[in-house]
Short mmCIF file of C-alpha atoms in Angstrom, two decimals:
data_model
loop_
_atom_site.label_atom_id
_atom_site.label_comp_id
_atom_site.label_asym_id
_atom_site.label_seq_id
_atom_site.Cartn_x
_atom_site.Cartn_y
_atom_site.Cartn_z
CA ASN I 139 11.89 -9.71 -12.83
CA ALA I 140 10.79 -6.21 -13.85
CA GLY I 141 8.26 -5.83 -11.07
CA VAL I 142 4.83 -4.29 -11.54
CA ILE I 143 4.80 -1.95 -14.51
CA GLN I 144 2.43 1.01 -14.66
CA THR I 145 1.96 3.26 -17.65
CA PRO I 146 1.95 6.14 -18.16
CA ARG I 147 3.95 7.54 -15.26
CA HIS I 148 2.25 10.89 -15.63
CA LYS I 149 -1.03 11.82 -17.27
CA VAL I 150 -2.62 15.23 -17.59
CA THR I 151 -6.23 15.50 -18.67
CA GLY I 152 -8.71 18.31 -19.02
CA LYS I 153 -11.86 18.29 -16.93
CA GLY I 154 -14.43 16.01 -18.53
CA GLN I 155 -11.94 13.92 -20.50
CA GLU I 156 -11.36 10.19 -20.08
CA ALA I 157 -8.25 8.66 -18.55
CA THR I 158 -7.12 5.04 -18.88
CA LEU I 159 -4.36 3.74 -16.65
CA TRP I 160 -2.50 0.51 -17.37
CA CYS I 161 -0.93 -2.07 -15.12
CA GLU I 162 1.18 -5.13 -15.91
CA PRO I 163 1.46 -7.39 -12.86
CA ILE I 164 4.41 -9.56 -11.95
CA SER I 165 4.32 -12.74 -14.01
CA GLY I 166 2.76 -15.60 -12.09
CA HIS I 167 1.00 -13.46 -9.53
CA SER I 168 -2.66 -14.33 -9.14
CA ALA I 169 -4.11 -11.05 -7.87
CA VAL I 170 -4.06 -7.41 -8.96
CA PHE I 171 -5.00 -4.50 -6.71
CA TRP I 172 -5.65 -0.82 -7.39
CA TYR I 173 -5.10 1.90 -4.79
CA ARG I 174 -5.34 5.69 -4.91
CA GLN I 175 -2.94 7.92 -2.99
CA THR I 176 -3.51 11.55 -2.06
CA ILE I 177 -1.99 13.74 0.59
CA VAL I 178 -5.32 14.23 2.33
CA GLN I 179 -6.73 10.67 2.20
CA GLY I 180 -3.49 8.68 2.11
CA LEU I 181 -3.62 5.22 0.50
CA GLU I 182 -7.16 4.13 -0.34
CA PHE I 183 -8.10 0.71 -1.63
CA LEU I 184 -10.17 0.79 -4.82
CA THR I 185 -10.60 -2.72 -6.18
CA TYR I 186 -8.94 -6.08 -6.80
CA PHE I 187 -9.02 -9.10 -9.08
CA ARG I 188 -7.97 -12.66 -8.49
CA ASN I 189 -7.30 -14.93 -11.46
CA GLN I 190 -8.80 -12.12 -13.60
CA ALA I 191 -12.15 -12.23 -11.75
CA PRO I 192 -13.33 -9.11 -9.87
CA ILE I 193 -13.43 -9.90 -6.15
CA ASP I 194 -13.88 -6.67 -4.23
CA ASP I 195 -14.69 -3.24 -5.62
CA SER I 196 -15.85 -1.73 -2.36
CA GLY I 197 -13.48 1.24 -2.68
CA MET I 198 -14.43 2.24 -6.20
CA PRO I 199 -16.45 5.42 -6.62
CA LYS I 200 -19.87 4.35 -7.92
CA GLU I 201 -19.77 6.63 -10.91
CA ARG I 202 -17.16 7.21 -13.61
CA PHE I 203 -14.64 4.63 -12.34
CA SER I 204 -14.26 1.14 -13.79
CA ALA I 205 -11.56 -1.52 -13.78
CA GLN I 206 -10.99 -4.53 -15.95
CA MET I 207 -8.57 -7.41 -16.22
CA PRO I 208 -9.04 -8.91 -19.67
CA ASN I 209 -6.06 -11.27 -19.34
CA GLN I 210 -3.52 -12.31 -16.75
CA SER I 211 -0.90 -9.90 -18.05
CA HIS I 212 -2.65 -6.58 -17.66
CA SER I 213 -5.34 -4.61 -15.90
CA THR I 214 -6.80 -1.18 -16.65
CA LEU I 215 -8.43 1.49 -14.55
CA LYS I 216 -10.66 3.84 -16.51
CA ILE I 217 -11.99 7.15 -15.27
CA GLN I 218 -14.66 8.77 -17.36
CA SER I 219 -15.38 12.50 -17.32
CA THR I 220 -12.40 13.24 -15.05
CA GLN I 221 -12.79 15.87 -12.36
CA PRO I 222 -10.10 17.87 -10.50
CA GLN I 223 -10.77 15.81 -7.35
CA ASP I 224 -9.65 12.68 -9.26
CA SER I 225 -6.10 14.06 -9.28
CA ALA I 226 -3.98 11.54 -7.38
CA VAL I 227 -1.33 8.88 -7.74
CA TYR I 228 -2.95 5.62 -8.78
CA LEU I 229 -1.02 2.58 -7.63
CA CYS I 230 -1.29 -0.95 -8.92
CA ALA I 231 -0.02 -3.95 -6.99
CA SER I 232 0.10 -7.68 -7.57
CA SER I 233 0.43 -10.56 -5.15
CA LEU I 234 0.71 -14.25 -4.59
CA GLU I 235 -1.73 -15.48 -1.99
CA ASP I 236 0.24 -16.67 1.03
CA ARG I 237 -0.60 -19.91 2.80
CA ASP I 238 -1.50 -17.97 5.93
CA GLY I 239 -4.22 -16.23 3.92
CA ALA I 240 -2.71 -12.74 3.94
CA GLU I 241 -1.55 -11.02 0.80
CA THR I 242 1.91 -9.53 0.37
CA LEU I 243 1.48 -6.77 -2.19
CA TYR I 244 4.16 -5.64 -4.63
CA PHE I 245 3.50 -2.16 -5.92
CA GLY I 246 4.35 -0.40 -9.12
CA SER I 247 5.66 3.17 -9.15
CA GLY I 248 2.21 4.57 -9.85
CA THR I 249 0.57 6.85 -12.38
CA ARG I 250 0.26 10.49 -11.36
CA LEU I 251 -3.02 11.80 -12.77
CA THR I 252 -3.51 15.55 -12.94
CA VAL I 253 -6.91 16.88 -13.98
CA LEU I 254 -6.86 20.53 -14.96
CA GLY B 10 -14.48 -2.35 11.07
CA ASP B 11 -10.83 -3.12 10.43
CA SER B 12 -8.52 -0.16 10.94
CA VAL B 13 -4.95 0.97 11.57
CA THR B 14 -3.86 4.13 13.37
CA GLN B 15 -0.44 5.79 13.27
CA MET B 16 -0.32 8.80 15.54
CA GLN B 17 3.12 10.06 14.51
CA GLY B 18 2.76 11.96 11.26
CA GLN B 19 6.36 13.08 11.16
CA VAL B 20 9.54 12.10 12.98
CA THR B 21 12.84 13.97 12.67
CA LEU B 22 16.03 12.36 13.94
CA SER B 23 19.76 12.69 13.57
CA GLU B 24 21.99 9.97 12.16
CA ASP B 25 22.66 7.15 14.64
CA ASP B 26 19.56 8.00 16.68
CA PHE B 27 17.15 5.29 17.82
CA LEU B 28 13.90 5.02 15.86
CA PHE B 29 10.56 3.97 17.31
CA ILE B 30 7.28 4.21 15.43
CA ASN B 31 4.11 2.85 16.93
CA CYS B 32 0.74 1.94 15.52
CA THR B 33 -2.42 0.33 16.78
CA TYR B 34 -4.80 -1.90 14.87
CA SER B 35 -8.35 -3.13 15.20
CA THR B 36 -9.82 -6.26 13.69
CA THR B 37 -12.02 -9.14 14.74
CA TRP B 38 -10.12 -11.54 12.48
CA TYR B 39 -6.65 -13.02 12.51
CA PRO B 40 -4.26 -10.20 11.58
CA THR B 41 -1.11 -10.19 9.56
CA LEU B 42 0.84 -6.99 10.10
CA PHE B 43 3.24 -5.31 7.75
CA TRP B 44 5.51 -2.32 7.60
CA TYR B 45 5.84 -0.85 4.13
CA VAL B 46 8.29 1.92 3.21
CA GLN B 47 7.81 4.45 0.43
CA TYR B 48 10.56 6.55 -1.15
CA PRO B 49 9.78 9.63 -3.28
CA GLY B 50 8.53 8.75 -6.74
CA GLU B 51 8.09 5.07 -5.94
CA GLY B 52 5.33 2.80 -4.76
CA PRO B 53 5.34 1.35 -1.25
CA GLN B 54 7.62 -1.65 -0.80
CA LEU B 55 7.54 -4.37 1.80
CA LEU B 56 9.87 -3.87 4.72
CA LEU B 57 8.59 -6.44 7.23
CA LYS B 58 5.79 -8.94 7.66
CA VAL B 59 4.65 -10.43 10.97
CA THR B 60 1.99 -13.09 11.34
CA THR B 61 0.17 -14.58 14.31
CA ALA B 62 2.55 -17.53 14.11
CA ASN B 63 5.31 -15.30 15.40
CA ASN B 64 5.26 -11.84 16.91
CA LYS B 65 8.49 -10.38 15.57
CA GLY B 66 10.15 -9.68 12.25
CA ILE B 67 13.58 -8.40 11.35
CA SER B 68 14.81 -6.95 8.07
CA ARG B 69 17.52 -4.51 6.96
CA GLY B 70 18.28 -3.55 10.55
CA PHE B 71 14.62 -2.84 11.36
CA GLU B 72 12.68 -4.86 13.89
CA ALA B 73 8.92 -5.06 14.21
CA THR B 74 7.03 -6.50 17.16
CA TYR B 75 3.34 -6.82 17.74
CA ASP B 76 1.46 -7.17 20.98
CA LYS B 77 -1.84 -8.97 20.66
CA GLY B 78 -2.93 -7.87 24.14
CA THR B 79 -2.66 -4.16 23.40
CA THR B 80 -3.21 -4.56 19.60
CA SER B 81 -0.11 -2.47 19.00
CA PHE B 82 2.57 -2.97 16.40
CA HIS B 83 5.80 -1.03 16.50
CA LEU B 84 8.83 -0.55 14.31
CA GLN B 85 12.28 0.18 15.67
CA LYS B 86 15.82 0.59 14.50
CA ALA B 87 18.84 1.04 16.71
CA SER B 88 20.74 3.50 14.55
CA VAL B 89 19.14 5.34 11.65
CA GLN B 90 20.97 6.56 8.58
CA GLU B 91 20.18 9.32 6.12
CA SER B 92 19.15 6.67 3.59
CA ASP B 93 16.30 5.65 5.91
CA SER B 94 14.48 8.90 5.14
CA ALA B 95 11.11 7.82 3.75
CA VAL B 96 7.46 7.36 4.68
CA TYR B 97 6.71 4.29 6.77
CA TYR B 98 3.26 2.69 6.70
CA CYS B 99 1.79 0.33 9.23
CA VAL B 100 -0.45 -2.07 7.32
CA LEU B 101 -3.09 -4.57 8.37
CA GLY B 102 -3.90 -7.69 6.40
CA VAL B 103 -6.96 -9.66 7.40
CA TYR B 104 -7.21 -13.38 6.85
CA ASN B 105 -8.74 -14.21 3.48
CA GLN B 106 -9.87 -10.66 2.79
CA GLY B 107 -7.29 -9.82 0.16
CA LYS B 108 -6.95 -6.08 0.47
CA LEU B 109 -4.47 -4.44 2.85
CA ILE B 110 -5.46 -1.52 5.09
CA PHE B 111 -2.85 1.21 5.32
CA GLY B 112 -2.23 3.55 8.22
CA GLN B 113 -1.75 7.26 7.63
CA GLY B 114 2.02 6.95 7.35
CA THR B 115 4.95 8.40 9.31
CA LYS B 116 7.40 10.58 7.45
CA LEU B 117 10.91 10.00 8.75
CA SER B 118 13.46 12.74 8.12
CA ILE B 119 17.10 12.23 9.05
CA LYS B 120 19.37 15.20 9.63
CA PRO B 121 22.90 14.50 8.35
#
């Protein structure tokens, strides 16, 4: 099992450009999560899908950020008009829902986004 | 709301020292508690998971115990090695709420 695959590993964009980040979850996992990691804020939840349906996007910035899961094998996080404050490591995770109702998340290695 | 607090931002030990990292949590729901570990250039990975059905977990020489009365959850290891150098996160999972809530992390540095 290859684990969660995130591409690209590194992305550099100019201010105002668009960035699309890709995630391939572990085969058979029913949920996909997106987190953002910075030194100042730590690990912040952004959004998650279960069985491809959006469930909770409470952590997503209201503007410029969107996430999709068009099929069970990949999810994308799109940031329009990137700003320097969007620079972070974006982490994707997938999970199987446990019988006790709590998720165990398996993370990819992340995409480091740098906005110049 | 649901939250996790780790007060120790950084811990520096020598090899074979005893490790103790504490965290406290707050939730009105049934908690599941995790310790995740993150090495440079990688995503966090599961180290231990403890549910309300038990109050202790053991993995790779690490032991985690939670106390419902004090809502504390600590991680310990009897003898650390240089390879244990990493960032350790205390994580709260809330029943049927999907997302996990991460603490601020504790960076463990081991002097050879």
